[in-house]
């Protein structure tokens, strides 16, 4: 029945709702703000109903989440993720939804003589404010009782003058006579599950006013803790409780924010976080991000600036959720000095593998390289010839190293170094004239399993155990747990050919156990306190001592090959290996012989392993180059008649094709479509491919002037018309031109045209006349007659 009543009330609001005139009161301490704005809209008499979504003209930042609207619920609260009909007040800190509750109790406004919930926009202290008011004559309690009435109000006051999204929560109380409805265990409005006051973000932060859920604590009859008898941040106005919300928060001293996946707004729920102080004289703290990505570290010791106390700056490390494909993130150092730190958002990104042509310790392409702290690192990349190359490795947890890279052969750069810090790191390579190269690596901090002779033990099972106390009990870390970084979330794990194992883990106490069949009893480390990272752990298993000498690999010298197409070139080579115990040993090389190698330098890595598991490795470089110019096609020599004294517009086409780049646009001068002068002009075309190889070809454009065109006219006139009259006139034009008598030549051409016109249809056909006239008119145009 309560659900039906609530729905009816909501529908009534939507269909009948309107303004209600303000009513002035002189009840209690007069804390409530009475004005027209608070009474603009009304939720008509109901039980457990709610308004529709109410947009407000400003955005509030409530514990890191921004809201531009809300729902006002009849039962004395505002919610931000939808209406709420709950009538028995629950602990505000346990809700899974954001809420602000000036008086969370079972309000029922259906009884005759009860006021209703009204709401609208107003001002408070000169600032815009949203107002929700349970007043008029006061509101009753379930079911329909009006023998006791409460008068209260909530204001959300816009305070962007102190910072974006900032606001004040203001609770005002003029009369509190009841605390509980009949359905919440109360009798006559008293006892049972009494009202609660406070707010929560729905995830991890909340506040309840002392006295919440305590029978009688908020009533006017309680002179000590009654709401109308007290105030917060409002010493001159009893019944008023002001809670400033700055930078999203209003409780405690903490560091909080969100963990995002790839970009802000996409939660990385399930991420694990660790906050460690500097100096490390107080324990690290662990936390996790909820489904919304929100996290919070609470009760962190403040940074201090004097008095002999220790300053603490907090460094946060974030391990991504299992299966997310994201990398590790970090933030800090973050000082906490007597106030909360909010919006400390951390964006996790997918790790970036080295690009083609770049490798670390010859790791397989497309993978994030894993190197071992304190062990040699061999970095190879390719780029512009003759550049100055440098590398920088920056650790997520701190630490960095940088240096120069040596070129050789041309365009290939190498560097060898040792890293002394651990965890995720980012590599940046800068080569003059080339795009910057960036990718991620992981620096493994843990250790090795060896036999008594110091030989690596491959395939040993290594298990990670954890406890919250150094005295234990220690339990096996679950396989795939986000307690371990994405670099290795396998537990137990197996040692590699070098006997190496390693995990990067959140703060705590750990044991590492190693075992292998036929290697005696399992061995276990001492208790390891993390942080700091363990970088030199050695576990010795009683395994047999065997062949410890790796094979000797023979590989060719560096190879240079000409590209045969856009994909590069197929390159074949041979490699072999000999072991002093096993003789010839198979060699595996990547990329394999016969593979198509791309343009540029590719490092080929050849690995040979003997029967005892000893591994040898050699490398060489295959460079595929493009030194072949494009093939360029131009037209044969072109002859055209001038059409004006300037010559003639000539169009032509030229094309080029490159074996690597495909079609290449040639550049020709003079260009097609330009006006070519009378006489001979040489056109030169060039085509250049992406590698800078160029081809050049030329042809001649001949533009015939008036003299050559008159010669053609003499030939065309011979045998046409009466006798040789037309041919003679054409010869006369030629004679005048030879003598430089242009005006006479123009006159004779005009006479020629007149004769053609006169003889058309007689001695000259219409077709002949048209052809001859066109020739003469073009010659006249060239002579500018």
XYZ file of C-alpha atoms in Angstrom, residues 66-409:
344
model
C 29.361 16.747 -10.166
C 25.594 17.195 -10.119
C 23.355 19.688 -11.855
C 20.096 18.444 -10.403
C 18.473 16.225 -7.790
C 15.343 14.587 -6.450
C 13.610 15.909 -3.314
C 12.099 13.035 -1.334
C 9.162 13.439 1.016
C 11.001 11.583 3.788
C 13.359 14.465 4.533
C 16.240 14.015 2.117
C 17.701 14.874 -1.280
C 19.209 12.233 -3.591
C 21.238 12.615 -6.764
C 20.884 9.307 -8.575
C 17.100 8.923 -8.560
C 14.166 9.199 -6.180
C 14.131 7.320 -2.858
C 11.008 6.122 -1.055
C 12.724 4.471 1.933
C 10.998 5.554 5.110
C 12.897 3.834 7.940
C 16.189 5.736 8.333
C 19.274 3.586 7.825
C 22.860 4.563 8.783
C 23.763 7.193 6.233
C 27.282 5.849 5.889
C 25.942 2.492 4.646
C 23.951 3.779 1.688
C 25.143 3.093 -1.824
C 23.791 6.360 -3.132
C 24.688 10.038 -2.699
C 22.329 11.689 -0.242
C 21.862 14.879 1.778
C 19.387 14.436 4.620
C 18.232 17.368 6.800
C 15.797 15.024 8.603
C 15.642 11.448 7.327
C 12.426 10.148 8.878
C 8.985 8.849 7.900
C 7.277 12.081 6.803
C 3.576 11.769 5.898
C 1.827 14.909 4.589
C -1.570 13.340 3.906
C -3.128 14.203 7.233
C -5.485 17.168 7.460
C -3.502 19.986 9.002
C -0.077 18.914 7.661
C 2.006 21.073 5.399
C 3.698 19.693 2.273
C 7.191 19.644 0.784
C 7.820 22.762 -1.308
C 10.921 23.601 -3.295
C 12.501 26.070 -5.698
C 15.361 28.481 -6.196
C 16.116 31.293 -3.787
C 19.098 33.193 -2.440
C 20.978 32.870 0.813
C 23.624 35.292 1.968
C 23.666 36.881 -1.488
C 24.273 33.565 -3.270
C 21.970 31.469 -5.428
C 20.529 28.521 -3.539
C 18.252 25.556 -4.022
C 15.645 25.333 -1.276
C 13.578 22.370 -0.063
C 11.134 23.218 2.739
C 9.080 20.971 5.018
C 7.125 23.723 6.723
C 3.940 25.790 6.242
C 2.282 24.666 9.490
C 4.779 21.803 9.761
C 4.694 18.234 8.390
C 3.245 15.140 10.014
C 4.415 11.550 10.335
C 3.214 8.136 9.211
C 0.414 7.157 9.153
C -1.254 10.469 8.538
C -0.667 11.841 12.049
C -0.666 15.605 12.675
C -0.675 15.745 16.474
C 3.022 16.558 16.245
C 4.557 18.601 13.419
C 8.140 19.269 12.271
C 9.453 22.340 10.465
C 12.807 22.017 8.697
C 14.607 23.074 5.560
C 17.693 22.362 3.456
C 19.544 24.889 1.296
C 22.268 24.071 -1.208
C 24.052 27.402 -1.539
C 26.208 28.027 -4.615
C 29.705 29.178 -3.539
C 31.749 29.231 -6.728
C 33.259 32.438 -5.344
C 35.501 30.134 -3.312
C 36.172 27.635 -6.128
C 34.428 25.763 -8.958
C 31.672 23.450 -7.736
C 31.928 24.600 -4.114
C 28.710 24.937 -2.122
C 27.348 25.073 1.401
C 24.873 22.621 2.899
C 22.548 24.518 5.240
C 20.083 22.702 7.523
C 17.501 24.946 9.232
C 15.143 23.814 12.043
C 12.286 25.751 13.640
C 10.298 22.921 15.241
C 11.029 19.209 15.799
C 8.226 17.475 17.695
C 8.375 13.911 16.256
C 11.221 11.570 15.312
C 9.656 8.285 14.092
C 6.717 7.028 12.054
C 4.440 4.186 13.078
C 6.021 1.826 10.517
C 9.530 2.374 11.906
C 8.799 1.110 15.393
C 7.593 4.426 16.774
C 4.546 5.221 18.835
C 2.998 8.658 18.771
C 5.949 9.856 16.686
C 8.544 8.851 19.279
C 10.980 5.963 19.882
C 11.748 3.201 17.419
C 14.167 3.866 14.538
C 14.409 7.603 14.944
C 15.581 10.188 12.410
C 19.081 10.581 11.063
C 20.756 13.756 9.790
C 23.820 13.972 7.592
C 25.145 13.260 4.129
C 27.124 10.662 2.163
C 28.654 10.254 -1.263
C 27.255 6.747 -1.613
C 30.657 5.069 -1.617
C 33.215 5.883 1.016
C 32.607 9.224 2.715
C 29.784 10.143 5.055
C 28.815 12.301 8.007
C 26.036 11.916 10.546
C 25.140 14.633 13.014
C 25.678 13.404 16.594
C 22.302 12.366 17.974
C 21.245 10.572 14.778
C 19.159 7.455 15.539
C 19.169 8.286 19.287
C 15.641 8.522 20.642
C 14.791 12.015 21.834
C 18.108 13.579 20.838
C 16.745 15.986 18.202
C 13.419 16.932 19.790
C 12.581 20.440 20.936
C 11.924 18.943 24.355
C 15.629 18.049 24.652
C 17.217 21.291 25.769
C 20.732 19.890 25.407
C 20.833 18.263 21.981
C 17.563 19.427 20.433
C 18.147 20.796 16.940
C 16.497 24.147 17.632
C 18.785 24.680 20.593
C 22.093 24.311 18.787
C 23.920 25.378 15.657
C 27.031 24.636 13.539
C 29.071 27.421 11.958
C 26.224 29.828 12.764
C 26.756 31.138 16.302
C 24.157 33.885 16.018
C 21.335 31.725 14.638
C 20.184 28.719 16.628
C 18.644 25.927 14.592
C 21.022 26.542 11.666
C 23.716 24.035 10.679
C 26.140 25.064 7.916
C 28.522 22.567 6.352
C 30.894 24.046 3.755
C 31.695 21.651 0.905
C 34.996 22.646 -0.671
C 36.719 20.765 -3.444
C 34.007 18.152 -3.146
C 34.397 17.101 0.478
C 33.235 17.933 3.972
C 34.708 15.299 6.281
C 37.990 14.201 7.851
C 41.588 14.497 6.694
C 42.201 12.188 3.794
C 43.429 11.757 0.239
C 40.731 10.718 -2.188
C 39.908 10.756 -5.855
C 39.224 8.440 -8.754
C 41.171 5.850 -10.659
C 40.326 6.104 -14.350
C 40.980 3.693 -17.203
C 42.707 5.467 -20.145
C 40.741 8.709 -19.791
C 38.874 10.609 -17.056
C 35.307 9.418 -16.609
C 35.946 5.720 -17.260
C 36.255 4.045 -13.838
C 38.954 1.465 -13.137
C 36.895 -0.268 -10.457
C 38.748 -2.965 -8.534
C 42.131 -1.248 -8.784
C 44.336 -1.623 -5.694
C 46.128 1.404 -4.268
C 48.992 1.908 -1.874
C 49.911 5.132 -0.099
C 53.338 5.249 1.505
C 54.810 8.169 3.447
C 58.168 9.829 3.042
C 60.017 9.213 5.312
C 58.825 5.629 5.743
C 58.345 5.901 9.518
C 54.660 5.037 9.585
C 52.965 2.108 7.846
C 51.841 2.280 4.239
C 48.094 2.177 3.670
C 46.163 0.004 1.208
C 42.853 0.854 -0.449
C 40.770 -0.205 -3.418
C 38.723 1.672 -6.001
C 35.003 0.960 -6.031
C 32.876 0.384 -9.125
C 32.818 4.141 -9.753
C 36.606 4.280 -9.553
C 36.493 6.214 -6.275
C 39.113 5.606 -3.594
C 39.931 7.194 -0.257
C 42.840 6.998 2.192
C 41.643 8.151 5.617
C 43.312 9.141 8.891
C 46.631 9.939 7.268
C 49.076 11.801 9.552
C 49.333 15.448 8.543
C 52.395 17.036 7.087
C 53.793 19.525 9.587
C 56.178 22.403 9.205
C 57.804 22.714 12.614
C 57.744 21.913 16.305
C 59.935 18.864 15.924
C 57.212 16.853 14.190
C 57.905 14.894 11.010
C 56.679 16.102 7.628
C 54.936 13.393 5.630
C 54.441 13.484 1.913
C 52.388 10.566 0.601
C 53.148 8.663 -2.597
C 50.371 6.642 -4.182
C 50.866 3.632 -6.434
C 47.918 2.114 -8.282
C 47.789 -1.473 -9.540
C 45.115 -1.920 -12.230
C 42.197 -4.362 -11.949
C 42.890 -7.929 -12.964
C 42.364 -8.561 -16.666
C 42.133 -4.868 -17.533
C 45.251 -4.672 -19.699
C 46.177 -1.408 -17.982
C 49.548 -0.463 -16.582
C 50.567 0.790 -13.145
C 49.928 4.430 -12.208
C 51.170 6.736 -9.496
C 50.737 10.134 -7.881
C 52.756 12.128 -5.419
C 54.399 13.318 -3.354
C 51.162 14.629 -1.811
C 51.334 16.736 1.367
C 48.504 16.410 3.900
C 48.640 19.457 6.133
C 45.544 19.740 8.304
C 43.087 19.428 5.413
C 41.786 16.846 2.990
C 43.227 16.271 -0.466
C 40.454 15.667 -2.974
C 40.257 14.961 -6.680
C 43.635 13.249 -6.643
C 42.640 11.417 -9.788
C 44.989 8.899 -11.374
C 44.594 7.805 -14.981
C 45.881 4.344 -15.837
C 46.946 3.661 -19.406
C 47.683 0.533 -21.359
C 51.430 -0.099 -21.442
C 53.205 0.835 -24.692
C 55.406 -1.790 -26.354
C 58.596 -0.771 -28.205
C 57.935 0.202 -31.841
C 59.325 -1.751 -34.782
C 63.080 -1.330 -35.010
C 63.515 -0.890 -31.255
C 64.311 -3.656 -28.765
C 65.451 -4.174 -25.179
C 67.569 -7.250 -24.531
C 66.172 -8.598 -27.813
C 62.719 -9.075 -26.284
C 60.046 -10.386 -28.683
C 58.296 -7.608 -30.643
C 54.962 -6.383 -29.341
C 55.777 -7.303 -25.728
C 56.608 -5.082 -22.752
C 60.296 -5.832 -22.063
C 61.120 -7.152 -18.589
C 64.635 -6.511 -17.316
C 66.209 -7.399 -13.990
C 67.436 -4.776 -11.589
C 71.229 -4.727 -11.452
C 71.548 -6.800 -14.635
C 72.822 -5.496 -18.050
C 70.329 -3.806 -20.347
C 71.009 -3.701 -24.099
C 68.946 -1.038 -25.912
C 68.837 -0.889 -29.734
C 66.843 1.456 -31.967
C 66.834 2.786 -35.516
C 66.393 6.317 -36.816
C 67.864 9.142 -38.839
C 71.459 8.796 -39.988
C 74.076 10.901 -38.264
C 71.865 12.105 -35.411
C 72.722 12.746 -31.784
C 70.782 10.090 -29.806
C 69.989 9.966 -26.077
C 67.820 7.731 -23.882
C 66.056 8.342 -20.563
C 64.466 5.705 -18.311
C 62.037 7.095 -15.701
C 60.639 4.849 -12.947
C 56.992 5.069 -11.865
C 58.024 4.722 -8.221
C 60.950 7.094 -8.571
C 64.458 6.879 -9.949
C 65.746 7.620 -13.429
C 68.797 7.204 -15.612
C 69.852 8.625 -18.961
C 72.747 8.546 -21.382
C 73.959 8.744 -24.958
C 73.485 6.122 -27.659
C 76.216 5.111 -30.117
C 75.497 4.998 -33.861
C 76.728 2.096 -35.956
C 75.922 1.030 -38.612
